PDB file of C-alpha atoms in Angstrom:
ATOM      1  CA  UNK A  20       4.318  22.458  17.984  1.00 57.00           C
ATOM      2  CA  UNK A  21       7.249  23.172  15.643  1.00 66.00           C
ATOM      3  CA  UNK A  22       5.382  24.877  12.807  1.00 66.00           C
ATOM      4  CA  UNK A  23       7.635  27.937  12.808  1.00 73.00           C
ATOM      5  CA  UNK A  24      10.954  26.091  12.519  1.00 86.00           C
ATOM      6  CA  UNK A  25      12.827  25.840   9.223  1.00 95.00           C
ATOM      7  CA  UNK A  26      11.189  23.808   6.470  1.00 97.00           C
ATOM      8  CA  UNK A  27      13.951  21.191   6.316  1.00 97.00           C
ATOM      9  CA  UNK A  28      13.875  20.671  10.084  1.00 97.00           C
ATOM     10  CA  UNK A  29      10.084  20.402   9.981  1.00 98.00           C
ATOM     11  CA  UNK A  30      10.034  17.763   7.232  1.00 98.00           C
ATOM     12  CA  UNK A  31      12.829  15.806   8.915  1.00 98.00           C
ATOM     13  CA  UNK A  32      10.802  15.705  12.143  1.00 98.00           C
ATOM     14  CA  UNK A  33       7.725  14.533  10.233  1.00 98.00           C
ATOM     15  CA  UNK A  34       9.698  11.723   8.611  1.00 98.00           C
ATOM     16  CA  UNK A  35      11.026  10.641  12.005  1.00 98.00           C
ATOM     17  CA  UNK A  36       7.485  10.695  13.400  1.00 98.00           C
ATOM     18  CA  UNK A  37       6.171   8.562  10.539  1.00 98.00           C
ATOM     19  CA  UNK A  38       8.764   5.851  11.057  1.00 98.00           C
ATOM     20  CA  UNK A  39       8.420   5.827  14.848  1.00 98.00           C
ATOM     21  CA  UNK A  40       4.618   5.624  14.606  1.00 98.00           C
ATOM     22  CA  UNK A  41       4.590   2.776  12.115  1.00 98.00           C
ATOM     23  CA  UNK A  42       7.308   0.857  13.946  1.00 98.00           C
ATOM     24  CA  UNK A  43       5.449   1.184  17.272  1.00 98.00           C
ATOM     25  CA  UNK A  44       2.184   0.062  15.655  1.00 98.00           C
ATOM     26  CA  UNK A  45       3.955  -2.761  13.799  1.00 98.00           C
ATOM     27  CA  UNK A  46       1.828  -1.837  10.765  1.00 98.00           C
ATOM     28  CA  UNK A  47       1.337   1.026   8.373  1.00 98.00           C
ATOM     29  CA  UNK A  48       2.463   2.454   5.044  1.00 98.00           C
ATOM     30  CA  UNK A  49       5.873   4.133   5.207  1.00 98.00           C
ATOM     31  CA  UNK A  50       6.618   4.442   1.479  1.00 98.00           C
ATOM     32  CA  UNK A  51       3.674   6.602   0.450  1.00 98.00           C
ATOM     33  CA  UNK A  52       3.711   8.538   3.724  1.00 98.00           C
ATOM     34  CA  UNK A  53       7.337   9.560   3.229  1.00 98.00           C
ATOM     35  CA  UNK A  54       6.738  10.588  -0.393  1.00 98.00           C
ATOM     36  CA  UNK A  55       4.127  13.227   0.478  1.00 98.00           C
ATOM     37  CA  UNK A  56       5.858  14.898   3.446  1.00 98.00           C
ATOM     38  CA  UNK A  57       6.768  18.086   1.580  1.00 98.00           C
ATOM     39  CA  UNK A  58       3.330  18.309  -0.047  1.00 98.00           C
ATOM     40  CA  UNK A  59       1.456  18.232   3.256  1.00 98.00           C
ATOM     41  CA  UNK A  60       4.046  20.399   4.995  1.00 98.00           C
ATOM     42  CA  UNK A  61       3.696  23.167   2.403  1.00 98.00           C
ATOM     43  CA  UNK A  62      -0.086  22.920   2.484  1.00 98.00           C
ATOM     44  CA  UNK A  63      -0.417  23.268   6.250  1.00 98.00           C
ATOM     45  CA  UNK A  64       2.465  25.674   6.847  1.00 97.00           C
ATOM     46  CA  UNK A  65       1.959  28.029   3.930  1.00 97.00           C
ATOM     47  CA  UNK A  66      -1.252  27.527   1.961  1.00 98.00           C
ATOM     48  CA  UNK A  67      -4.328  26.258   3.778  1.00 98.00           C
ATOM     49  CA  UNK A  68      -6.593  28.652   5.622  1.00 98.00           C
ATOM     50  CA  UNK A  69      -7.416  26.254   8.449  1.00 98.00           C
ATOM     51  CA  UNK A  70      -7.837  27.227  12.120  1.00 97.00           C
ATOM     52  CA  UNK A  71      -5.686  25.295  14.576  1.00 96.00           C
ATOM     53  CA  UNK A  72      -8.470  25.856  17.134  1.00 96.00           C
ATOM     54  CA  UNK A  73     -10.583  23.764  14.765  1.00 97.00           C
ATOM     55  CA  UNK A  74     -14.280  23.786  15.680  1.00 95.00           C
ATOM     56  CA  UNK A  75     -13.732  26.376  18.405  1.00 95.00           C
ATOM     57  CA  UNK A  76     -12.797  28.984  15.806  1.00 95.00           C
ATOM     58  CA  UNK A  77     -15.488  31.549  14.878  1.00 96.00           C
ATOM     59  CA  UNK A  78     -14.273  31.278  11.251  1.00 94.00           C
ATOM     60  CA  UNK A  79     -14.481  27.490  11.175  1.00 97.00           C
ATOM     61  CA  UNK A  80     -17.041  27.415   8.361  1.00 97.00           C
ATOM     62  CA  UNK A  81     -14.793  29.525   6.129  1.00 97.00           C
ATOM     63  CA  UNK A  82     -11.841  27.156   6.411  1.00 98.00           C
ATOM     64  CA  UNK A  83     -10.241  25.498   3.401  1.00 98.00           C
ATOM     65  CA  UNK A  84     -10.955  21.771   3.222  1.00 98.00           C
ATOM     66  CA  UNK A  85      -8.281  19.095   2.801  1.00 98.00           C
ATOM     67  CA  UNK A  86      -9.122  15.502   1.863  1.00 98.00           C
ATOM     68  CA  UNK A  87      -6.454  12.802   1.964  1.00 98.00           C
ATOM     69  CA  UNK A  88      -7.727  10.451  -0.722  1.00 98.00           C
ATOM     70  CA  UNK A  89      -4.648   8.222  -0.324  1.00 98.00           C
ATOM     71  CA  UNK A  90      -5.744   7.550   3.233  1.00 98.00           C
ATOM     72  CA  UNK A  91      -3.043   4.945   3.833  1.00 98.00           C
ATOM     73  CA  UNK A  92      -0.604   7.899   4.144  1.00 98.00           C
ATOM     74  CA  UNK A  93      -2.377   8.907   7.368  1.00 98.00           C
ATOM     75  CA  UNK A  94       0.831   8.798   9.423  1.00 98.00           C
ATOM     76  CA  UNK A  95       2.142  11.763   7.455  1.00 98.00           C
ATOM     77  CA  UNK A  96      -1.076  13.742   7.876  1.00 98.00           C
ATOM     78  CA  UNK A  97      -1.244  13.037  11.612  1.00 98.00           C
ATOM     79  CA  UNK A  98       2.355  14.133  12.131  1.00 98.00           C
ATOM     80  CA  UNK A  99       1.913  17.362  10.158  1.00 98.00           C
ATOM     81  CA  UNK A 100      -1.296  18.190  12.038  1.00 98.00           C
ATOM     82  CA  UNK A 101       0.317  17.543  15.411  1.00 98.00           C
ATOM     83  CA  UNK A 102       3.479  19.463  14.583  1.00 98.00           C
ATOM     84  CA  UNK A 103       1.349  22.400  13.411  1.00 97.00           C
ATOM     85  CA  UNK A 104      -0.504  22.440  16.743  1.00 97.00           C
ATOM     86  CA  UNK A 105      -3.856  20.805  15.985  1.00 97.00           C
ATOM     87  CA  UNK A 106      -3.340  18.254  18.766  1.00 97.00           C
ATOM     88  CA  UNK A 107      -0.591  17.138  21.140  1.00 97.00           C
ATOM     89  CA  UNK A 108       2.262  15.290  19.432  1.00 97.00           C
ATOM     90  CA  UNK A 109       2.382  12.874  22.390  1.00 97.00           C
ATOM     91  CA  UNK A 110      -0.721  11.287  20.861  1.00 98.00           C
ATOM     92  CA  UNK A 111       1.190  10.227  17.732  1.00 98.00           C
ATOM     93  CA  UNK A 112       2.467   6.979  19.242  1.00 97.00           C
ATOM     94  CA  UNK A 113      -1.120   5.783  19.750  1.00 98.00           C
ATOM     95  CA  UNK A 114      -1.263   5.378  15.952  1.00 98.00           C
ATOM     96  CA  UNK A 115      -3.256   2.304  14.897  1.00 97.00           C
ATOM     97  CA  UNK A 116      -3.789   1.264  18.522  1.00 96.00           C
ATOM     98  CA  UNK A 117      -7.224   0.026  19.628  1.00 93.00           C
ATOM     99  CA  UNK A 118      -9.423   2.982  20.584  1.00 92.00           C
ATOM    100  CA  UNK A 119      -6.970   5.576  19.265  1.00 97.00           C
ATOM    101  CA  UNK A 120      -8.165   8.686  17.443  1.00 98.00           C
ATOM    102  CA  UNK A 121      -5.306   8.059  15.007  1.00 98.00           C
ATOM    103  CA  UNK A 122      -6.768   5.198  13.013  1.00 97.00           C
ATOM    104  CA  UNK A 123      -4.874   3.489  10.199  1.00 97.00           C
ATOM    105  CA  UNK A 124      -6.959   5.515   7.755  1.00 98.00           C
ATOM    106  CA  UNK A 125      -8.397   8.939   8.689  1.00 98.00           C
ATOM    107  CA  UNK A 126     -11.825   8.767  10.305  1.00 97.00           C
ATOM    108  CA  UNK A 127     -14.149  11.574  11.376  1.00 97.00           C
ATOM    109  CA  UNK A 128     -15.940   9.434  13.969  1.00 95.00           C
ATOM    110  CA  UNK A 129     -13.141   9.856  16.532  1.00 95.00           C
ATOM    111  CA  UNK A 130     -13.206  13.664  16.623  1.00 96.00           C
ATOM    112  CA  UNK A 131      -9.571  14.217  15.704  1.00 98.00           C
ATOM    113  CA  UNK A 132      -8.885  17.880  14.988  1.00 98.00           C
ATOM    114  CA  UNK A 133      -8.059  18.571  11.334  1.00 98.00           C
ATOM    115  CA  UNK A 134      -9.757  15.511   9.824  1.00 98.00           C
ATOM    116  CA  UNK A 135     -12.407  16.438   7.252  1.00 98.00           C
ATOM    117  CA  UNK A 136     -13.375  13.053   5.828  1.00 97.00           C
ATOM    118  CA  UNK A 137     -13.086   9.315   6.398  1.00 98.00           C
ATOM    119  CA  UNK A 138     -10.903   8.113   3.547  1.00 97.00           C
ATOM    120  CA  UNK A 139      -8.818   5.191   2.376  1.00 91.00           C
ATOM    121  CA  UNK A 140     -11.054   3.497  -0.161  1.00 94.00           C
ATOM    122  CA  UNK A 141      -8.887   4.482  -3.105  1.00 96.00           C
ATOM    123  CA  UNK A 142     -10.466   6.348  -5.987  1.00 96.00           C
ATOM    124  CA  UNK A 143     -13.151   7.963  -3.823  1.00 97.00           C
ATOM    125  CA  UNK A 144     -11.468  11.075  -2.415  1.00 98.00           C
ATOM    126  CA  UNK A 145     -11.769  13.201  -5.530  1.00 98.00           C
ATOM    127  CA  UNK A 146     -15.493  12.489  -5.796  1.00 98.00           C
ATOM    128  CA  UNK A 147     -15.913  13.520  -2.153  1.00 98.00           C
ATOM    129  CA  UNK A 148     -13.914  16.677  -2.809  1.00 98.00           C
ATOM    130  CA  UNK A 149     -16.097  17.492  -5.821  1.00 98.00           C
ATOM    131  CA  UNK A 150     -19.217  17.267  -3.682  1.00 98.00           C
ATOM    132  CA  UNK A 151     -17.715  19.510  -1.018  1.00 98.00           C
ATOM    133  CA  UNK A 152     -16.551  22.035  -3.632  1.00 98.00           C
ATOM    134  CA  UNK A 153     -19.993  22.158  -5.227  1.00 98.00           C
ATOM    135  CA  UNK A 154     -21.646  22.680  -1.830  1.00 98.00           C
ATOM    136  CA  UNK A 155     -19.275  25.549  -1.072  1.00 98.00           C
ATOM    137  CA  UNK A 156     -20.177  27.156  -4.412  1.00 98.00           C
ATOM    138  CA  UNK A 157     -23.890  26.851  -3.670  1.00 97.00           C
ATOM    139  CA  UNK A 158     -23.343  28.434  -0.244  1.00 97.00           C
ATOM    140  CA  UNK A 159     -21.214  31.212  -1.787  1.00 98.00           C
ATOM    141  CA  UNK A 160     -18.443  30.168   0.571  1.00 98.00           C
ATOM    142  CA  UNK A 161     -14.998  31.340  -0.698  1.00 97.00           C
ATOM    143  CA  UNK A 162     -13.121  28.352   0.763  1.00 98.00           C
ATOM    144  CA  UNK A 163     -11.078  26.035  -1.459  1.00 98.00           C
ATOM    145  CA  UNK A 164     -10.929  22.245  -1.447  1.00 98.00           C
ATOM    146  CA  UNK A 165      -7.597  20.428  -1.734  1.00 98.00           C
ATOM    147  CA  UNK A 166      -7.355  16.689  -2.330  1.00 98.00           C
ATOM    148  CA  UNK A 167      -4.222  14.528  -2.371  1.00 98.00           C
ATOM    149  CA  UNK A 168      -4.275  11.353  -4.448  1.00 98.00           C
ATOM    150  CA  UNK A 169      -1.742   8.642  -5.198  1.00 98.00           C
ATOM    151  CA  UNK A 170      -0.794   7.781  -8.763  1.00 97.00           C
ATOM    152  CA  UNK A 171      -1.815   4.156  -8.225  1.00 96.00           C
ATOM    153  CA  UNK A 172      -5.393   5.190  -7.497  1.00 96.00           C
ATOM    154  CA  UNK A 173      -5.502   7.099 -10.783  1.00 97.00           C
ATOM    155  CA  UNK A 174      -6.165   3.684 -12.323  1.00 97.00           C
ATOM    156  CA  UNK A 175      -9.667   3.788 -10.785  1.00 96.00           C
ATOM    157  CA  UNK A 176     -12.453   4.735 -13.201  1.00 96.00           C
ATOM    158  CA  UNK A 177     -14.291   6.791 -10.571  1.00 97.00           C
ATOM    159  CA  UNK A 178     -11.389   9.256 -10.536  1.00 97.00           C
ATOM    160  CA  UNK A 179     -11.930  10.152 -14.182  1.00 97.00           C
ATOM    161  CA  UNK A 180     -15.678  10.463 -13.741  1.00 97.00           C
ATOM    162  CA  UNK A 181     -14.948  12.929 -10.944  1.00 98.00           C
ATOM    163  CA  UNK A 182     -12.532  14.924 -13.132  1.00 97.00           C
ATOM    164  CA  UNK A 183     -15.203  15.112 -15.817  1.00 97.00           C
ATOM    165  CA  UNK A 184     -17.859  16.276 -13.343  1.00 97.00           C
ATOM    166  CA  UNK A 185     -15.553  18.877 -11.793  1.00 98.00           C
ATOM    167  CA  UNK A 186     -14.783  20.372 -15.191  1.00 97.00           C
ATOM    168  CA  UNK A 187     -18.453  20.283 -16.236  1.00 97.00           C
ATOM    169  CA  UNK A 188     -19.495  22.110 -13.061  1.00 97.00           C
ATOM    170  CA  UNK A 189     -16.596  24.589 -13.457  1.00 97.00           C
ATOM    171  CA  UNK A 190     -15.435  23.990  -9.900  1.00 98.00           C
ATOM    172  CA  UNK A 191     -12.459  26.331  -9.875  1.00 98.00           C
ATOM    173  CA  UNK A 192     -12.366  26.060  -6.074  1.00 98.00           C
ATOM    174  CA  UNK A 193     -10.888  22.559  -6.202  1.00 98.00           C
ATOM    175  CA  UNK A 194      -7.170  21.745  -6.401  1.00 98.00           C
ATOM    176  CA  UNK A 195      -6.252  18.107  -7.021  1.00 98.00           C
ATOM    177  CA  UNK A 196      -2.688  17.029  -6.209  1.00 98.00           C
ATOM    178  CA  UNK A 197      -1.235  13.747  -7.434  1.00 98.00           C
ATOM    179  CA  UNK A 198       1.616  12.265  -5.382  1.00 98.00           C
ATOM    180  CA  UNK A 199       3.323  10.707  -8.396  1.00 98.00           C
ATOM    181  CA  UNK A 200       5.913   8.387  -6.850  1.00 98.00           C
ATOM    182  CA  UNK A 201       5.515   5.835  -9.697  1.00 98.00           C
ATOM    183  CA  UNK A 202       5.006   2.839  -7.385  1.00 97.00           C
ATOM    184  CA  UNK A 203       2.017   1.042  -5.898  1.00 96.00           C
ATOM    185  CA  UNK A 204       1.556  -2.061  -3.766  1.00 94.00           C
ATOM    186  CA  UNK A 205       2.040  -4.423  -6.724  1.00 94.00           C
ATOM    187  CA  UNK A 206       5.113  -2.671  -8.109  1.00 95.00           C
ATOM    188  CA  UNK A 207       5.746  -0.022 -10.764  1.00 97.00           C
ATOM    189  CA  UNK A 208       2.592   1.819 -11.889  1.00 97.00           C
ATOM    190  CA  UNK A 209       3.670   1.556 -15.521  1.00 96.00           C
ATOM    191  CA  UNK A 210       3.852  -2.233 -15.185  1.00 96.00           C
ATOM    192  CA  UNK A 211       0.519  -2.605 -13.386  1.00 97.00           C
ATOM    193  CA  UNK A 212      -1.446  -0.212 -15.609  1.00 96.00           C
ATOM    194  CA  UNK A 213       0.289   2.696 -17.281  1.00 96.00           C
ATOM    195  CA  UNK A 214      -1.199   6.141 -16.662  1.00 95.00           C
ATOM    196  CA  UNK A 215       0.201   7.545 -19.903  1.00 95.00           C
ATOM    197  CA  UNK A 216       0.654  11.303 -20.173  1.00 96.00           C
ATOM    198  CA  UNK A 217      -1.179  12.699 -17.152  1.00 96.00           C
ATOM    199  CA  UNK A 218      -0.503  16.314 -18.142  1.00 96.00           C
ATOM    200  CA  UNK A 219      -2.310  15.940 -21.454  1.00 97.00           C
ATOM    201  CA  UNK A 220      -5.132  13.899 -19.922  1.00 97.00           C
ATOM    202  CA  UNK A 221      -5.843  16.533 -17.279  1.00 97.00           C
ATOM    203  CA  UNK A 222      -5.689  19.294 -19.894  1.00 97.00           C
ATOM    204  CA  UNK A 223      -8.146  17.372 -22.076  1.00 97.00           C
ATOM    205  CA  UNK A 224     -10.553  17.325 -19.156  1.00 96.00           C
ATOM    206  CA  UNK A 225     -10.340  21.132 -18.905  1.00 96.00           C
ATOM    207  CA  UNK A 226      -7.973  21.498 -15.963  1.00 98.00           C
ATOM    208  CA  UNK A 227      -5.183  23.989 -15.344  1.00 98.00           C
ATOM    209  CA  UNK A 228      -2.192  21.636 -15.054  1.00 98.00           C
ATOM    210  CA  UNK A 229       1.215  22.050 -13.433  1.00 98.00           C
ATOM    211  CA  UNK A 230       3.988  19.489 -12.966  1.00 98.00           C
ATOM    212  CA  UNK A 231       6.485  20.091 -10.151  1.00 98.00           C
ATOM    213  CA  UNK A 232       9.178  18.534  -7.999  1.00 98.00           C
ATOM    214  CA  UNK A 233       7.071  17.201  -5.137  1.00 98.00           C
ATOM    215  CA  UNK A 234       9.956  17.579  -2.689  1.00 98.00           C
ATOM    216  CA  UNK A 235      10.643  21.256  -3.473  1.00 98.00           C
ATOM    217  CA  UNK A 236       9.129  23.770  -1.080  1.00 98.00           C
ATOM    218  CA  UNK A 237       9.402  26.588  -3.628  1.00 98.00           C
ATOM    219  CA  UNK A 238       7.939  24.678  -6.567  1.00 98.00           C
ATOM    220  CA  UNK A 239       5.047  23.330  -4.523  1.00 98.00           C
ATOM    221  CA  UNK A 240       4.284  26.734  -3.011  1.00 98.00           C
ATOM    222  CA  UNK A 241       4.333  28.513  -6.366  1.00 98.00           C
ATOM    223  CA  UNK A 242       2.172  25.855  -7.998  1.00 98.00           C
ATOM    224  CA  UNK A 243      -0.418  25.974  -5.220  1.00 98.00           C
ATOM    225  CA  UNK A 244      -0.555  29.772  -5.321  1.00 98.00           C
ATOM    226  CA  UNK A 245      -0.941  29.700  -9.116  1.00 98.00           C
ATOM    227  CA  UNK A 246      -3.715  27.123  -8.793  1.00 98.00           C
ATOM    228  CA  UNK A 247      -5.537  29.330  -6.297  1.00 96.00           C
ATOM    229  CA  UNK A 248      -5.607  32.154  -8.867  1.00 96.00           C
ATOM    230  CA  UNK A 249      -6.752  29.991 -11.787  1.00 97.00           C
ATOM    231  CA  UNK A 250     -10.230  30.353 -13.254  1.00 97.00           C
ATOM    232  CA  UNK A 251     -10.194  26.600 -13.981  1.00 97.00           C
ATOM    233  CA  UNK A 252     -10.127  23.560 -11.693  1.00 98.00           C
ATOM    234  CA  UNK A 253      -6.480  22.724 -11.013  1.00 98.00           C
ATOM    235  CA  UNK A 254      -4.396  19.568 -11.113  1.00 98.00           C
ATOM    236  CA  UNK A 255      -0.849  19.512  -9.766  1.00 98.00           C
ATOM    237  CA  UNK A 256       1.379  16.548 -10.602  1.00 98.00           C
ATOM    238  CA  UNK A 257       3.911  16.324  -7.787  1.00 98.00           C
ATOM    239  CA  UNK A 258       6.803  14.117  -8.887  1.00 98.00           C
ATOM    240  CA  UNK A 259       8.094  12.359  -5.780  1.00 98.00           C
ATOM    241  CA  UNK A 260      10.185   9.438  -4.543  1.00 98.00           C
ATOM    242  CA  UNK A 261       8.448   6.669  -2.627  1.00 98.00           C
ATOM    243  CA  UNK A 262      10.185   6.207   0.741  1.00 98.00           C
ATOM    244  CA  UNK A 263      11.929   9.594   0.387  1.00 98.00           C
ATOM    245  CA  UNK A 264      14.613  10.255   2.973  1.00 98.00           C
ATOM    246  CA  UNK A 265      15.512   6.669   3.864  1.00 98.00           C
ATOM    247  CA  UNK A 266      17.940   5.094   1.392  1.00 98.00           C
ATOM    248  CA  UNK A 267      16.792   1.495   1.772  1.00 98.00           C
ATOM    249  CA  UNK A 268      13.129   2.493   1.375  1.00 98.00           C
ATOM    250  CA  UNK A 269      13.478   4.844  -1.585  1.00 98.00           C
ATOM    251  CA  UNK A 270      11.955   3.583  -4.864  1.00 97.00           C
ATOM    252  CA  UNK A 271      11.235   0.236  -3.203  1.00 97.00           C
ATOM    253  CA  UNK A 272       7.653  -1.019  -3.590  1.00 96.00           C
ATOM    254  CA  UNK A 273       8.305  -3.526  -0.817  1.00 96.00           C
ATOM    255  CA  UNK A 274       7.988  -0.680   1.683  1.00 97.00           C
ATOM    256  CA  UNK A 275       4.490   0.248   0.541  1.00 97.00           C
ATOM    257  CA  UNK A 276       2.804  -1.382   3.520  1.00 97.00           C
ATOM    258  CA  UNK A 277       5.535  -2.862   5.728  1.00 97.00           C
ATOM    259  CA  UNK A 278       6.523  -1.626   9.176  1.00 98.00           C
ATOM    260  CA  UNK A 279      10.241  -1.252   9.928  1.00 98.00           C
ATOM    261  CA  UNK A 280      11.697  -3.452  12.642  1.00 98.00           C
ATOM    262  CA  UNK A 281      13.513  -1.796  15.541  1.00 98.00           C
ATOM    263  CA  UNK A 282      16.961  -2.168  13.945  1.00 98.00           C
ATOM    264  CA  UNK A 283      15.617  -0.777  10.645  1.00 98.00           C
ATOM    265  CA  UNK A 284      14.068   2.145  12.512  1.00 98.00           C
ATOM    266  CA  UNK A 285      17.421   2.930  14.134  1.00 98.00           C
ATOM    267  CA  UNK A 286      19.193   2.816  10.763  1.00 98.00           C
ATOM    268  CA  UNK A 287      16.591   5.171   9.309  1.00 98.00           C
ATOM    269  CA  UNK A 288      16.904   7.538  12.278  1.00 98.00           C
ATOM    270  CA  UNK A 289      20.655   7.718  11.695  1.00 97.00           C
ATOM    271  CA  UNK A 290      20.034   8.789   8.099  1.00 96.00           C
ATOM    272  CA  UNK A 291      17.526  11.417   9.205  1.00 96.00           C
ATOM    273  CA  UNK A 292      19.744  13.063  11.837  1.00 88.00           C
TER     274      UNK A 292
END
């Protein structure tokens, strides 16, 4: 566990983990995993009320819930969970191996500590989060629900139905974060299907909206704390760089779902020293 080290050292370790895991598995999604490192690191180090003891904790039911809608970024989530002490980091290199608890997309069926939902079918995570948030309201449970989406999946119609339902139900206990790295598997989001002005769209749906540098610890922390205090459902647009931290992967859609070869891994490790 390295949760208490400096933020830069923590995120550098997570990036190294991601690349080692995907290289060892010979499959995975480095680009979108690297773009959300700071987002997940801030959430688990500074924001989420989640017990490391997981189901053994007497306050387990009061925990905040986190749903990774962009489930293909699982390598990042697994690394952050392990480095925060949810499970042994030695398990990371079993990623995507047959029988591993660290499946290519998060799955609850394997009992991995910290995993709330089976995700990866893009466009579905926000709807799941809305259901969880509504259930918490009905139970008078003060916990919050956080969901991380990719900007590519914002092209799904189900996402906007979920935003509409969340606003209609006044679910102020939900915080939606968009990892806006501007790329998806087929290339630039604007070329595939432009999202237009997300700020104004979210505001039109009745959300409290903030746009931040998705690689800034301070901006992310402040935005998440502001969202927690809002009387409206919240949407945070985190502007990021796909492949962040590795020069030959940055802003390159080709690294959406391609594993680095051993020599590429070594080059990336040199950059991340």
